[in-house]
Amino acid sequence: MEDVISNLLNVILHRLVSNPDALKITTEYCEQTDVTIYTIHADKKDMGRIIGKNGRIIRSIKVIALSAAIKNHLRISVQLERV
């Protein structure tokens, strides 16, 4: 099921960034909280495109990912890191 979220994030972000080769999404599962953490690693130049004005785009990406996770009965968190 977690592959669904990774694929969803990949599709959204590859269309958004100008350097898709630098884009990487890592997954880490935390057993204590039962949460899967998806970390988006992107090029420094693409951070503005991903974050958007006042954080609107990253917030929208998180809402879409959380909606897909709820549908699949998963608990997730989406984070953003610069490469």
PDB file of N, CA and C in Angstrom:
ATOM      1  N   MET A   1       0.811  -1.207   0.000  1.00  0.00           N
ATOM      2  CA  MET A   1       0.000   0.000   0.000  1.00  0.00           C
ATOM      3  C   MET A   1       0.852   1.268   0.000  1.00  0.00           C
ATOM      4  N   GLU A   2       2.001   1.213   0.647  1.00  0.00           N
ATOM      5  CA  GLU A   2       2.844   2.404   0.722  1.00  0.00           C
ATOM      6  C   GLU A   2       3.381   2.796  -0.647  1.00  0.00           C
ATOM      7  N   ASP A   3       3.449   1.825  -1.568  1.00  0.00           N
ATOM      8  CA  ASP A   3       3.908   2.135  -2.916  1.00  0.00           C
ATOM      9  C   ASP A   3       2.930   3.079  -3.612  1.00  0.00           C
ATOM     10  N   VAL A   4       1.673   3.014  -3.237  1.00  0.00           N
ATOM     11  CA  VAL A   4       0.665   3.899  -3.823  1.00  0.00           C
ATOM     12  C   VAL A   4       1.000   5.349  -3.507  1.00  0.00           C
ATOM     13  N   ILE A   5       1.356   5.623  -2.275  1.00  0.00           N
ATOM     14  CA  ILE A   5       1.679   6.988  -1.856  1.00  0.00           C
ATOM     15  C   ILE A   5       2.970   7.457  -2.534  1.00  0.00           C
ATOM     16  N   SER A   6       3.973   6.599  -2.582  1.00  0.00           N
ATOM     17  CA  SER A   6       5.233   6.952  -3.247  1.00  0.00           C
ATOM     18  C   SER A   6       5.011   7.262  -4.721  1.00  0.00           C
ATOM     19  N   ASN A   7       4.237   6.428  -5.385  1.00  0.00           N
ATOM     20  CA  ASN A   7       3.946   6.660  -6.800  1.00  0.00           C
ATOM     21  C   ASN A   7       3.165   7.954  -6.996  1.00  0.00           C
ATOM     22  N   LEU A   8       2.225   8.223  -6.129  1.00  0.00           N
ATOM     23  CA  LEU A   8       1.445   9.450  -6.207  1.00  0.00           C
ATOM     24  C   LEU A   8       2.340  10.678  -6.059  1.00  0.00           C
ATOM     25  N   LEU A   9       3.210  10.658  -5.061  1.00  0.00           N
ATOM     26  CA  LEU A   9       4.128  11.774  -4.856  1.00  0.00           C
ATOM     27  C   LEU A   9       5.085  11.926  -6.038  1.00  0.00           C
ATOM     28  N   ASN A  10       5.559  10.813  -6.577  1.00  0.00           N
ATOM     29  CA  ASN A  10       6.454  10.868  -7.740  1.00  0.00           C
ATOM     30  C   ASN A  10       5.777  11.508  -8.943  1.00  0.00           C
ATOM     31  N   VAL A  11       4.553  11.121  -9.216  1.00  0.00           N
ATOM     32  CA  VAL A  11       3.839  11.668 -10.366  1.00  0.00           C
ATOM     33  C   VAL A  11       3.637  13.167 -10.208  1.00  0.00           C
ATOM     34  N   ILE A  12       3.200  13.594  -9.043  1.00  0.00           N
ATOM     35  CA  ILE A  12       2.952  15.020  -8.807  1.00  0.00           C
ATOM     36  C   ILE A  12       4.243  15.815  -8.907  1.00  0.00           C
ATOM     37  N   LEU A  13       5.275  15.360  -8.218  1.00  0.00           N
ATOM     38  CA  LEU A  13       6.511  16.139  -8.125  1.00  0.00           C
ATOM     39  C   LEU A  13       7.333  16.136  -9.413  1.00  0.00           C
ATOM     40  N   HIS A  14       7.317  15.037 -10.162  1.00  0.00           N
ATOM     41  CA  HIS A  14       8.095  15.004 -11.406  1.00  0.00           C
ATOM     42  C   HIS A  14       7.557  16.019 -12.413  1.00  0.00           C
ATOM     43  N   ARG A  15       6.279  16.282 -12.386  1.00  0.00           N
ATOM     44  CA  ARG A  15       5.697  17.270 -13.293  1.00  0.00           C
ATOM     45  C   ARG A  15       5.935  18.699 -12.806  1.00  0.00           C
ATOM     46  N   LEU A  16       6.250  18.838 -11.546  1.00  0.00           N
ATOM     47  CA  LEU A  16       6.380  20.154 -10.941  1.00  0.00           C
ATOM     48  C   LEU A  16       7.802  20.711 -11.007  1.00  0.00           C
ATOM     49  N   VAL A  17       8.796  19.854 -10.826  1.00  0.00           N
ATOM     50  CA  VAL A  17      10.180  20.318 -10.719  1.00  0.00           C
ATOM     51  C   VAL A  17      10.834  20.456 -12.088  1.00  0.00           C
ATOM     52  N   SER A  18      11.891  21.256 -12.153  1.00  0.00           N
ATOM     53  CA  SER A  18      12.626  21.434 -13.404  1.00  0.00           C
ATOM     54  C   SER A  18      13.782  20.434 -13.533  1.00  0.00           C
ATOM     55  N   ASN A  19      14.214  19.844 -12.416  1.00  0.00           N
ATOM     56  CA  ASN A  19      15.296  18.859 -12.431  1.00  0.00           C
ATOM     57  C   ASN A  19      14.788  17.555 -11.785  1.00  0.00           C
ATOM     58  N   PRO A  20      14.038  16.743 -12.535  1.00  0.00           N
ATOM     59  CA  PRO A  20      13.477  15.519 -11.945  1.00  0.00           C
ATOM     60  C   PRO A  20      14.514  14.465 -11.583  1.00  0.00           C
ATOM     61  N   ASP A  21      15.723  14.567 -12.146  1.00  0.00           N
ATOM     62  CA  ASP A  21      16.763  13.591 -11.829  1.00  0.00           C
ATOM     63  C   ASP A  21      17.244  13.722 -10.387  1.00  0.00           C
ATOM     64  N   ALA A  22      17.165  14.919  -9.827  1.00  0.00           N
ATOM     65  CA  ALA A  22      17.606  15.155  -8.449  1.00  0.00           C
ATOM     66  C   ALA A  22      16.523  14.820  -7.436  1.00  0.00           C
ATOM     67  N   LEU A  23      15.322  14.566  -7.906  1.00  0.00           N
ATOM     68  CA  LEU A  23      14.199  14.279  -7.016  1.00  0.00           C
ATOM     69  C   LEU A  23      14.272  12.845  -6.492  1.00  0.00           C
ATOM     70  N   LYS A  24      14.093  12.707  -5.195  1.00  0.00           N
ATOM     71  CA  LYS A  24      14.147  11.385  -4.560  1.00  0.00           C
ATOM     72  C   LYS A  24      13.171  11.384  -3.392  1.00  0.00           C
ATOM     73  N   ILE A  25      12.427  10.301  -3.248  1.00  0.00           N
ATOM     74  CA  ILE A  25      11.490  10.174  -2.137  1.00  0.00           C
ATOM     75  C   ILE A  25      11.893   8.950  -1.328  1.00  0.00           C
ATOM     76  N   THR A  26      12.195   9.179  -0.051  1.00  0.00           N
ATOM     77  CA  THR A  26      12.569   8.073   0.832  1.00  0.00           C
ATOM     78  C   THR A  26      11.421   7.788   1.788  1.00  0.00           C
ATOM     79  N   THR A  27      11.361   6.543   2.217  1.00  0.00           N
ATOM     80  CA  THR A  27      10.297   6.098   3.115  1.00  0.00           C
ATOM     81  C   THR A  27      10.917   5.519   4.369  1.00  0.00           C
ATOM     82  N   GLU A  28      10.372   5.914   5.502  1.00  0.00           N
ATOM     83  CA  GLU A  28      10.843   5.394   6.785  1.00  0.00           C
ATOM     84  C   GLU A  28       9.623   5.096   7.648  1.00  0.00           C
ATOM     85  N   TYR A  29       9.604   3.903   8.249  1.00  0.00           N
ATOM     86  CA  TYR A  29       8.476   3.510   9.090  1.00  0.00           C
ATOM     87  C   TYR A  29       8.870   3.616  10.562  1.00  0.00           C
ATOM     88  N   CYS A  30       8.062   4.300  11.338  1.00  0.00           N
ATOM     89  CA  CYS A  30       8.286   4.443  12.771  1.00  0.00           C
ATOM     90  C   CYS A  30       7.310   3.523  13.500  1.00  0.00           C
ATOM     91  N   GLU A  31       7.834   2.477  14.136  1.00  0.00           N
ATOM     92  CA  GLU A  31       6.980   1.487  14.791  1.00  0.00           C
ATOM     93  C   GLU A  31       6.279   2.038  16.025  1.00  0.00           C
ATOM     94  N   GLN A  32       6.927   2.954  16.737  1.00  0.00           N
ATOM     95  CA  GLN A  32       6.344   3.494  17.966  1.00  0.00           C
ATOM     96  C   GLN A  32       5.046   4.247  17.703  1.00  0.00           C
ATOM     97  N   THR A  33       5.025   5.027  16.649  1.00  0.00           N
ATOM     98  CA  THR A  33       3.838   5.830  16.353  1.00  0.00           C
ATOM     99  C   THR A  33       3.002   5.247  15.228  1.00  0.00           C
ATOM    100  N   ASP A  34       3.457   4.180  14.589  1.00  0.00           N
ATOM    101  CA  ASP A  34       2.773   3.527  13.482  1.00  0.00           C
ATOM    102  C   ASP A  34       2.550   4.495  12.318  1.00  0.00           C
ATOM    103  N   VAL A  35       3.554   5.318  12.047  1.00  0.00           N
ATOM    104  CA  VAL A  35       3.476   6.320  10.989  1.00  0.00           C
ATOM    105  C   VAL A  35       4.589   6.067   9.976  1.00  0.00           C
ATOM    106  N   THR A  36       4.252   6.146   8.701  1.00  0.00           N
ATOM    107  CA  THR A  36       5.238   6.067   7.636  1.00  0.00           C
ATOM    108  C   THR A  36       5.585   7.493   7.222  1.00  0.00           C
ATOM    109  N   ILE A  37       6.865   7.811   7.243  1.00  0.00           N
ATOM    110  CA  ILE A  37       7.330   9.160   6.925  1.00  0.00           C
ATOM    111  C   ILE A  37       7.914   9.158   5.518  1.00  0.00           C
ATOM    112  N   TYR A  38       7.345   9.986   4.668  1.00  0.00           N
ATOM    113  CA  TYR A  38       7.836  10.163   3.301  1.00  0.00           C
ATOM    114  C   TYR A  38       8.609  11.464   3.264  1.00  0.00           C
ATOM    115  N   THR A  39       9.888  11.373   2.905  1.00  0.00           N
ATOM    116  CA  THR A  39      10.732  12.560   2.842  1.00  0.00           C
ATOM    117  C   THR A  39      11.053  12.847   1.388  1.00  0.00           C
ATOM    118  N   ILE A  40      10.742  14.053   0.961  1.00  0.00           N
ATOM    119  CA  ILE A  40      11.000  14.483  -0.400  1.00  0.00           C
ATOM    120  C   ILE A  40      12.350  15.189  -0.416  1.00  0.00           C
ATOM    121  N   HIS A  41      13.290  14.666  -1.186  1.00  0.00           N
ATOM    122  CA  HIS A  41      14.607  15.286  -1.361  1.00  0.00           C
ATOM    123  C   HIS A  41      14.612  15.907  -2.746  1.00  0.00           C
ATOM    124  N   ALA A  42      14.787  17.222  -2.811  1.00  0.00           N
ATOM    125  CA  ALA A  42      14.752  17.915  -4.095  1.00  0.00           C
ATOM    126  C   ALA A  42      15.933  18.860  -4.222  1.00  0.00           C
ATOM    127  N   ASP A  43      16.218  19.239  -5.452  1.00  0.00           N
ATOM    128  CA  ASP A  43      17.276  20.190  -5.747  1.00  0.00           C
ATOM    129  C   ASP A  43      16.944  21.546  -5.122  1.00  0.00           C
ATOM    130  N   LYS A  44      17.979  22.253  -4.738  1.00  0.00           N
ATOM    131  CA  LYS A  44      17.826  23.560  -4.099  1.00  0.00           C
ATOM    132  C   LYS A  44      17.037  24.533  -4.988  1.00  0.00           C
ATOM    133  N   LYS A  45      17.240  24.446  -6.280  1.00  0.00           N
ATOM    134  CA  LYS A  45      16.568  25.339  -7.219  1.00  0.00           C
ATOM    135  C   LYS A  45      15.072  25.050  -7.348  1.00  0.00           C
ATOM    136  N   ASP A  46      14.663  23.822  -7.042  1.00  0.00           N
ATOM    137  CA  ASP A  46      13.259  23.435  -7.169  1.00  0.00           C
ATOM    138  C   ASP A  46      12.454  23.625  -5.884  1.00  0.00           C
ATOM    139  N   MET A  47      13.104  24.008  -4.816  1.00  0.00           N
ATOM    140  CA  MET A  47      12.399  24.142  -3.538  1.00  0.00           C
ATOM    141  C   MET A  47      11.276  25.177  -3.605  1.00  0.00           C
ATOM    142  N   GLY A  48      11.523  26.283  -4.284  1.00  0.00           N
ATOM    143  CA  GLY A  48      10.497  27.315  -4.402  1.00  0.00           C
ATOM    144  C   GLY A  48       9.281  26.824  -5.158  1.00  0.00           C
ATOM    145  N   ARG A  49       9.501  26.017  -6.179  1.00  0.00           N
ATOM    146  CA  ARG A  49       8.382  25.457  -6.939  1.00  0.00           C
ATOM    147  C   ARG A  49       7.578  24.476  -6.105  1.00  0.00           C
ATOM    148  N   ILE A  50       8.256  23.706  -5.286  1.00  0.00           N
ATOM    149  CA  ILE A  50       7.560  22.711  -4.468  1.00  0.00           C
ATOM    150  C   ILE A  50       6.819  23.383  -3.312  1.00  0.00           C
ATOM    151  N   ILE A  51       7.455  24.359  -2.689  1.00  0.00           N
ATOM    152  CA  ILE A  51       6.827  25.032  -1.549  1.00  0.00           C
ATOM    153  C   ILE A  51       5.691  25.932  -2.020  1.00  0.00           C
ATOM    154  N   GLY A  52       5.928  26.699  -3.057  1.00  0.00           N
ATOM    155  CA  GLY A  52       4.896  27.594  -3.564  1.00  0.00           C
ATOM    156  C   GLY A  52       4.769  28.845  -2.722  1.00  0.00           C
ATOM    157  N   LYS A  53       3.927  29.741  -3.164  1.00  0.00           N
ATOM    158  CA  LYS A  53       3.715  30.998  -2.464  1.00  0.00           C
ATOM    159  C   LYS A  53       2.982  30.725  -1.147  1.00  0.00           C
ATOM    160  N   ASN A  54       3.604  31.149  -0.053  1.00  0.00           N
ATOM    161  CA  ASN A  54       3.080  30.935   1.302  1.00  0.00           C
ATOM    162  C   ASN A  54       2.865  29.454   1.631  1.00  0.00           C
ATOM    163  N   GLY A  55       3.587  28.556   0.944  1.00  0.00           N
ATOM    164  CA  GLY A  55       3.496  27.131   1.246  1.00  0.00           C
ATOM    165  C   GLY A  55       2.253  26.444   0.711  1.00  0.00           C
ATOM    166  N   ARG A  56       1.590  27.051  -0.233  1.00  0.00           N
ATOM    167  CA  ARG A  56       0.330  26.494  -0.736  1.00  0.00           C
ATOM    168  C   ARG A  56       0.516  25.179  -1.491  1.00  0.00           C
ATOM    169  N   ILE A  57       1.553  25.090  -2.294  1.00  0.00           N
ATOM    170  CA  ILE A  57       1.714  23.880  -3.109  1.00  0.00           C
ATOM    171  C   ILE A  57       2.089  22.681  -2.241  1.00  0.00           C
ATOM    172  N   ILE A  58       3.037  22.830  -1.324  1.00  0.00           N
ATOM    173  CA  ILE A  58       3.419  21.702  -0.466  1.00  0.00           C
ATOM    174  C   ILE A  58       2.252  21.299   0.430  1.00  0.00           C
ATOM    175  N   ARG A  59       1.478  22.272   0.877  1.00  0.00           N
ATOM    176  CA  ARG A  59       0.289  21.957   1.679  1.00  0.00           C
ATOM    177  C   ARG A  59      -0.709  21.144   0.869  1.00  0.00           C
ATOM    178  N   SER A  60      -0.894  21.512  -0.394  1.00  0.00           N
ATOM    179  CA  SER A  60      -1.811  20.776  -1.265  1.00  0.00           C
ATOM    180  C   SER A  60      -1.306  19.360  -1.532  1.00  0.00           C
ATOM    181  N   ILE A  61      -0.001  19.226  -1.736  1.00  0.00           N
ATOM    182  CA  ILE A  61       0.585  17.901  -1.950  1.00  0.00           C
ATOM    183  C   ILE A  61       0.362  17.028  -0.716  1.00  0.00           C
ATOM    184  N   LYS A  62       0.547  17.607   0.460  1.00  0.00           N
ATOM    185  CA  LYS A  62       0.339  16.849   1.700  1.00  0.00           C
ATOM    186  C   LYS A  62      -1.113  16.433   1.855  1.00  0.00           C
ATOM    187  N   VAL A  63      -2.052  17.306   1.509  1.00  0.00           N
ATOM    188  CA  VAL A  63      -3.476  16.978   1.616  1.00  0.00           C
ATOM    189  C   VAL A  63      -3.831  15.833   0.672  1.00  0.00           C
ATOM    190  N   ILE A  64      -3.312  15.871  -0.550  1.00  0.00           N
ATOM    191  CA  ILE A  64      -3.578  14.802  -1.516  1.00  0.00           C
ATOM    192  C   ILE A  64      -3.008  13.482  -1.016  1.00  0.00           C
ATOM    193  N   ALA A  65      -1.777  13.510  -0.499  1.00  0.00           N
ATOM    194  CA  ALA A  65      -1.145  12.285   0.009  1.00  0.00           C
ATOM    195  C   ALA A  65      -1.899  11.747   1.226  1.00  0.00           C
ATOM    196  N   LEU A  66      -2.308  12.640   2.117  1.00  0.00           N
ATOM    197  CA  LEU A  66      -3.059  12.204   3.300  1.00  0.00           C
ATOM    198  C   LEU A  66      -4.412  11.623   2.918  1.00  0.00           C
ATOM    199  N   SER A  67      -5.044  12.171   1.908  1.00  0.00           N
ATOM    200  CA  SER A  67      -6.326  11.641   1.440  1.00  0.00           C
ATOM    201  C   SER A  67      -6.167  10.219   0.908  1.00  0.00           C
ATOM    202  N   ALA A  68      -5.107  10.011   0.133  1.00  0.00           N
ATOM    203  CA  ALA A  68      -4.838   8.666  -0.381  1.00  0.00           C
ATOM    204  C   ALA A  68      -4.496   7.705   0.754  1.00  0.00           C
ATOM    205  N   ALA A  69      -3.785   8.193   1.755  1.00  0.00           N
ATOM    206  CA  ALA A  69      -3.421   7.341   2.898  1.00  0.00           C
ATOM    207  C   ALA A  69      -4.659   6.951   3.703  1.00  0.00           C
ATOM    208  N   ILE A  70      -5.550   7.894   3.917  1.00  0.00           N
ATOM    209  CA  ILE A  70      -6.776   7.597   4.673  1.00  0.00           C
ATOM    210  C   ILE A  70      -7.611   6.560   3.931  1.00  0.00           C
ATOM    211  N   LYS A  71      -7.675   6.689   2.620  1.00  0.00           N
ATOM    212  CA  LYS A  71      -8.427   5.727   1.812  1.00  0.00           C
ATOM    213  C   LYS A  71      -7.848   4.324   1.942  1.00  0.00           C
ATOM    214  N   ASN A  72      -6.521   4.239   2.107  1.00  0.00           N
ATOM    215  CA  ASN A  72      -5.836   2.945   2.225  1.00  0.00           C
ATOM    216  C   ASN A  72      -5.561   2.556   3.679  1.00  0.00           C
ATOM    217  N   HIS A  73      -6.156   3.269   4.629  1.00  0.00           N
ATOM    218  CA  HIS A  73      -6.026   2.983   6.064  1.00  0.00           C
ATOM    219  C   HIS A  73      -4.572   3.029   6.532  1.00  0.00           C
ATOM    220  N   LEU A  74      -3.849   4.075   6.122  1.00  0.00           N
ATOM    221  CA  LEU A  74      -2.460   4.268   6.511  1.00  0.00           C
ATOM    222  C   LEU A  74      -2.315   5.566   7.288  1.00  0.00           C
ATOM    223  N   ARG A  75      -1.272   5.640   8.097  1.00  0.00           N
ATOM    224  CA  ARG A  75      -0.906   6.883   8.784  1.00  0.00           C
ATOM    225  C   ARG A  75       0.425   7.327   8.204  1.00  0.00           C
ATOM    226  N   ILE A  76       0.448   8.548   7.647  1.00  0.00           N
ATOM    227  CA  ILE A  76       1.663   9.024   6.995  1.00  0.00           C
ATOM    228  C   ILE A  76       1.997  10.446   7.415  1.00  0.00           C
ATOM    229  N   SER A  77       3.219  10.819   7.099  1.00  0.00           N
ATOM    230  CA  SER A  77       3.696  12.185   7.254  1.00  0.00           C
ATOM    231  C   SER A  77       4.572  12.480   6.042  1.00  0.00           C
ATOM    232  N   VAL A  78       4.438  13.688   5.485  1.00  0.00           N
ATOM    233  CA  VAL A  78       5.237  14.086   4.326  1.00  0.00           C
ATOM    234  C   VAL A  78       6.133  15.237   4.750  1.00  0.00           C
ATOM    235  N   GLN A  79       7.436  15.075   4.494  1.00  0.00           N
ATOM    236  CA  GLN A  79       8.421  16.101   4.854  1.00  0.00           C
ATOM    237  C   GLN A  79       9.216  16.491   3.623  1.00  0.00           C
ATOM    238  N   LEU A  80       9.814  17.669   3.662  1.00  0.00           N
ATOM    239  CA  LEU A  80      10.580  18.195   2.540  1.00  0.00           C
ATOM    240  C   LEU A  80      12.000  18.508   2.996  1.00  0.00           C
ATOM    241  N   GLU A  81      12.999  18.023   2.234  1.00  0.00           N
ATOM    242  CA  GLU A  81      14.403  18.289   2.522  1.00  0.00           C
ATOM    243  C   GLU A  81      15.112  18.721   1.264  1.00  0.00           C
ATOM    244  N   ARG A  82      16.085  19.596   1.425  1.00  0.00           N
ATOM    245  CA  ARG A  82      16.873  20.081   0.300  1.00  0.00           C
ATOM    246  C   ARG A  82      18.099  19.195   0.112  1.00  0.00           C
ATOM    247  N   VAL A  83      18.422  18.901  -1.132  1.00  0.00           N
ATOM    248  CA  VAL A  83      19.596  18.073  -1.461  1.00  0.00           C
ATOM    249  C   VAL A  83      20.834  18.935  -1.409  1.00  0.00           C
TER     250      VAL A  83
END
